[in-house]
DNA sequence: CTTCCGATTGAA
DNA sequence: TCAATCGGAAGG
């Protein structure tokens, strides 16, 4: 019997965010629309955040906004940044411990309905642009990432291979020296090298 | 209540 | 280098 489901389980995500963040490179975000349309994005860039890190939204404890990252692994965490862009995260580690992987870039397999000003080349390259292209917003916050939902994750294909590059995170005013960003070497859609 | 500011982006 | 744009969080 061939493997029929590549979907990523909460158990697989129930590890340190520092392990999961690099492991998610090469995996796929599946965006399922109600009309049956589907968008798939290969994850090529991620960052790790956890509550003991000053760059993390959960650093000063649980609030209404960041509640999702304190929940169990397998939930989504979506937030609005600069009043105009959304960022998509995957909650990791044990329930009660604040941690999540920020997905910073994907390479889409199809054409998004909302191309970014017609520039398809850079669609999905950057956390804000990723959410624009995949039509992810606040209604997708604090949701289970499982097949049948609007968004879920699929594991790397069995023959996947790629080299990861590790570096510091982008856009932070605190915790900017921690090497908690990973991207796929040679990937077209990485937001920054 | 008022003020501050961000895990961004692209134009100047 | 800088403005757009706005809701959450912090401070008075």
Tab-separated table of C-alpha atoms (C1' of nucleotides) in Angstrom:
chain	number	residue	atom	x	y	z
A	1	UNK	CA	0.000	0.000	0.000
A	2	UNK	CA	1.574	3.322	-1.036
A	3	UNK	CA	1.711	6.221	1.344
A	4	UNK	CA	-1.500	8.131	0.805
A	5	UNK	CA	-1.055	11.050	3.163
A	6	UNK	CA	1.933	13.325	3.336
A	7	UNK	CA	0.205	15.618	5.775
A	8	UNK	CA	2.247	16.739	8.752
A	9	UNK	CA	0.873	15.709	12.148
A	10	UNK	CA	0.824	17.720	15.373
A	11	UNK	CA	3.155	15.101	16.854
A	12	UNK	CA	5.832	15.874	14.279
A	13	UNK	CA	5.576	19.549	15.235
A	14	UNK	CA	5.723	18.807	18.948
A	15	UNK	CA	9.456	19.437	19.172
A	16	UNK	CA	11.715	22.392	19.811
A	17	UNK	CA	11.046	25.171	17.324
A	18	UNK	CA	14.785	25.157	16.642
A	19	UNK	CA	14.429	21.648	15.198
A	20	UNK	CA	11.136	22.168	13.413
A	21	UNK	CA	12.040	25.437	11.670
A	22	UNK	CA	14.820	23.927	9.514
A	23	UNK	CA	12.817	20.710	9.047
A	24	UNK	CA	9.951	22.657	7.486
A	25	UNK	CA	12.144	23.803	4.599
A	26	UNK	CA	11.154	21.648	1.643
A	27	UNK	CA	7.709	20.963	3.065
A	28	UNK	CA	4.581	22.372	1.444
A	29	UNK	CA	1.826	24.734	2.538
A	30	UNK	CA	-1.480	23.702	1.010
A	31	UNK	CA	-4.150	26.393	0.733
A	32	UNK	CA	-7.563	24.954	0.009
A	33	UNK	CA	-10.333	27.316	-1.111
A	34	UNK	CA	-14.021	26.652	-0.723
A	35	UNK	CA	-14.548	26.622	-4.479
A	36	UNK	CA	-12.165	23.691	-4.784
A	37	UNK	CA	-9.237	25.708	-6.013
A	38	UNK	CA	-5.932	24.840	-4.367
A	39	UNK	CA	-2.606	26.621	-4.053
A	40	UNK	CA	0.573	24.858	-3.004
A	41	UNK	CA	3.722	26.584	-1.823
A	42	UNK	CA	7.112	24.991	-1.256
A	43	UNK	CA	8.601	26.394	1.937
A	44	UNK	CA	12.054	27.845	1.228
A	45	UNK	CA	12.648	30.165	4.193
A	46	UNK	CA	11.731	29.999	7.895
A	47	UNK	CA	12.545	31.607	11.232
A	48	UNK	CA	12.201	30.263	14.787
A	49	UNK	CA	10.674	32.171	17.712
A	50	UNK	CA	10.179	31.072	21.302
A	51	UNK	CA	9.124	32.732	24.504
A	52	UNK	CA	12.551	33.079	26.129
A	53	UNK	CA	13.743	35.041	23.099
A	54	UNK	CA	13.323	38.846	23.194
A	55	UNK	CA	12.410	38.891	19.507
A	56	UNK	CA	9.394	36.651	20.118
A	57	UNK	CA	5.866	38.041	20.464
A	58	UNK	CA	5.473	35.801	23.492
A	59	UNK	CA	8.502	37.190	25.319
A	60	UNK	CA	6.346	39.250	27.664
A	61	UNK	CA	3.797	36.536	28.229
A	62	UNK	CA	0.512	35.428	26.776
A	63	UNK	CA	-1.879	38.070	25.421
A	64	UNK	CA	-4.990	38.037	23.240
A	65	UNK	CA	-2.917	38.648	20.164
A	66	UNK	CA	-0.246	35.978	20.680
A	67	UNK	CA	-2.380	33.346	22.459
A	68	UNK	CA	-2.038	30.857	19.613
A	69	UNK	CA	1.698	30.334	20.031
A	70	UNK	CA	1.122	29.197	23.617
A	71	UNK	CA	-1.269	26.535	22.388
A	72	UNK	CA	-0.444	23.008	21.232
A	73	UNK	CA	1.667	22.190	18.187
A	74	UNK	CA	-0.217	22.096	14.916
A	75	UNK	CA	-2.061	25.385	15.306
A	76	UNK	CA	-1.575	28.394	13.066
A	77	UNK	CA	-0.537	31.822	14.291
A	78	UNK	CA	-1.356	34.713	11.966
A	79	UNK	CA	-0.945	38.356	12.862
A	80	UNK	CA	-1.194	41.762	11.220
A	81	UNK	CA	2.061	43.675	10.906
A	82	UNK	CA	2.490	47.376	10.147
A	83	UNK	CA	-1.252	47.620	9.681
A	84	UNK	CA	-1.063	46.159	6.193
A	85	UNK	CA	0.563	42.762	5.955
A	86	UNK	CA	-0.085	39.402	7.512
A	87	UNK	CA	2.501	36.874	8.681
A	88	UNK	CA	1.902	33.119	8.851
A	89	UNK	CA	3.385	30.907	11.581
A	90	UNK	CA	3.232	27.243	12.577
A	91	UNK	CA	2.922	26.637	16.321
A	92	UNK	CA	5.378	24.092	17.714
A	93	UNK	CA	6.526	22.403	20.915
A	94	UNK	CA	4.445	21.497	23.959
A	95	UNK	CA	1.155	23.065	24.957
A	96	UNK	CA	1.744	26.051	27.207
A	97	UNK	CA	5.177	26.888	25.828
A	98	UNK	CA	5.176	29.838	23.434
A	99	UNK	CA	6.935	29.016	20.194
A	100	UNK	CA	6.285	29.144	16.460
A	101	UNK	CA	7.937	29.010	13.057
A	102	UNK	CA	7.512	32.082	10.864
A	103	UNK	CA	7.284	31.020	7.225
A	104	UNK	CA	9.038	33.810	5.358
A	105	UNK	CA	8.903	32.533	1.794
A	106	UNK	CA	7.339	29.916	-0.460
A	107	UNK	CA	7.634	29.032	-4.109
A	108	UNK	CA	4.159	28.599	-5.571
A	109	UNK	CA	3.394	25.865	-8.020
A	110	UNK	CA	0.431	27.606	-9.611
A	111	UNK	CA	-0.642	31.129	-10.361
A	112	UNK	CA	-2.141	32.926	-7.400
A	113	UNK	CA	-5.333	34.817	-7.975
A	114	UNK	CA	-3.722	37.812	-6.382
A	115	UNK	CA	-0.465	38.264	-8.176
A	116	UNK	CA	1.661	40.900	-6.582
A	117	UNK	CA	1.334	43.888	-8.930
A	118	UNK	CA	1.727	41.433	-11.763
A	119	UNK	CA	5.240	40.520	-10.704
A	120	UNK	CA	4.970	36.756	-10.523
A	121	UNK	CA	8.690	36.216	-10.073
A	122	UNK	CA	8.727	37.542	-6.538
A	123	UNK	CA	5.321	36.267	-5.435
A	124	UNK	CA	5.617	34.569	-2.083
A	125	UNK	CA	9.126	35.872	-1.383
A	126	UNK	CA	8.618	37.514	1.997
A	127	UNK	CA	6.176	36.844	4.853
A	128	UNK	CA	3.778	39.614	3.822
A	129	UNK	CA	3.819	38.699	0.170
A	130	UNK	CA	3.379	35.021	0.997
A	131	UNK	CA	0.130	35.770	2.810
A	132	UNK	CA	-1.021	38.059	0.013
A	133	UNK	CA	-0.445	35.404	-2.622
A	134	UNK	CA	-1.984	32.577	-0.597
A	135	UNK	CA	-4.832	34.749	0.674
A	136	UNK	CA	-4.041	34.196	4.326
A	137	UNK	CA	-5.401	36.692	6.856
A	138	UNK	CA	-6.652	36.983	10.436
A	139	UNK	CA	-9.479	34.523	9.880
A	140	UNK	CA	-6.760	31.892	9.610
A	141	UNK	CA	-5.273	32.663	13.014
A	142	UNK	CA	-5.441	30.039	15.754
A	143	UNK	CA	-6.707	27.276	13.431
A	144	UNK	CA	-5.720	23.634	13.206
A	145	UNK	CA	-3.451	22.941	10.273
A	146	UNK	CA	-5.009	19.705	9.103
A	147	UNK	CA	-6.291	18.241	5.839
A	148	UNK	CA	-9.780	19.500	5.083
A	149	UNK	CA	-9.119	22.882	6.672
A	150	UNK	CA	-8.247	26.020	4.721
A	151	UNK	CA	-4.534	25.452	5.317
A	152	UNK	CA	-2.431	22.410	6.088
A	153	UNK	CA	1.129	21.206	5.723
A	154	UNK	CA	2.654	18.339	3.802
A	155	UNK	CA	5.993	16.666	4.403
A	156	UNK	CA	8.936	16.690	2.043
A	157	UNK	CA	8.700	14.291	-0.862
A	158	UNK	CA	10.653	11.103	-0.289
A	159	UNK	CA	13.366	12.059	-2.761
A	160	UNK	CA	13.718	15.620	-1.516
A	161	UNK	CA	17.204	16.902	-1.031
A	162	UNK	CA	18.480	20.363	-0.427
A	163	UNK	CA	21.144	22.269	1.424
A	164	UNK	CA	20.114	24.607	4.202
A	165	UNK	CA	21.764	27.919	4.949
A	166	UNK	CA	21.530	29.275	8.488
A	167	UNK	CA	21.655	32.958	9.360
A	168	UNK	CA	20.236	35.623	11.651
A	169	UNK	CA	16.608	36.686	11.549
A	170	UNK	CA	15.287	39.675	9.633
A	171	UNK	CA	13.635	42.870	10.774
A	172	UNK	CA	14.097	42.558	14.538
A	173	UNK	CA	15.064	45.232	17.039
A	174	UNK	CA	15.756	42.629	19.722
A	175	UNK	CA	17.250	39.160	19.465
A	176	UNK	CA	18.675	39.989	16.057
A	177	UNK	CA	21.922	38.144	16.739
A	178	UNK	CA	20.370	34.696	17.230
A	179	UNK	CA	21.040	32.461	14.180
A	180	UNK	CA	17.446	31.269	13.941
A	181	UNK	CA	16.701	31.734	10.252
A	182	UNK	CA	17.066	29.044	7.598
A	183	UNK	CA	16.650	29.038	3.864
A	184	UNK	CA	17.121	26.661	0.957
A	185	UNK	CA	20.378	27.293	-0.851
A	186	UNK	CA	19.819	28.237	-4.461
A	187	UNK	CA	16.069	28.707	-4.074
A	188	UNK	CA	14.617	31.402	-6.313
A	189	UNK	CA	11.945	32.519	-3.899
A	190	UNK	CA	14.015	33.346	-0.812
A	191	UNK	CA	13.224	36.853	0.433
A	192	UNK	CA	16.824	37.717	1.305
A	193	UNK	CA	20.176	35.975	1.150
B	1	DC	C1'	-7.873	57.734	27.358
B	2	DT	C1'	-3.291	58.649	24.597
B	3	DT	C1'	0.886	57.134	22.774
B	4	DC	C1'	3.931	53.990	20.785
B	5	DC	C1'	5.487	50.780	17.503
B	6	DG	C1'	6.092	46.508	14.897
B	7	DA	C1'	8.726	39.023	12.830
B	8	DT	C1'	7.046	44.516	6.072
B	9	DT	C1'	7.303	46.433	1.712
B	10	DG	C1'	8.446	49.213	-2.209
B	11	DA	C1'	8.996	53.819	-3.678
B	12	DA	C1'	11.987	58.101	-3.275
C	1	DT	C1'	15.913	56.784	3.779
C	2	DC	C1'	11.106	56.851	4.569
C	3	DA	C1'	5.997	56.622	4.565
C	4	DA	C1'	1.817	53.705	4.558
C	5	DT	C1'	-1.547	52.115	8.048
C	6	DC	C1'	-3.729	50.068	12.279
C	7	DG	C1'	-4.618	47.134	16.235
C	8	DG	C1'	-2.525	45.517	20.425
C	9	DA	C1'	-0.099	46.704	24.353
C	10	DA	C1'	1.635	49.884	27.625
C	11	DG	C1'	1.502	53.984	30.180
C	12	DG	C1'	-1.042	58.038	32.469
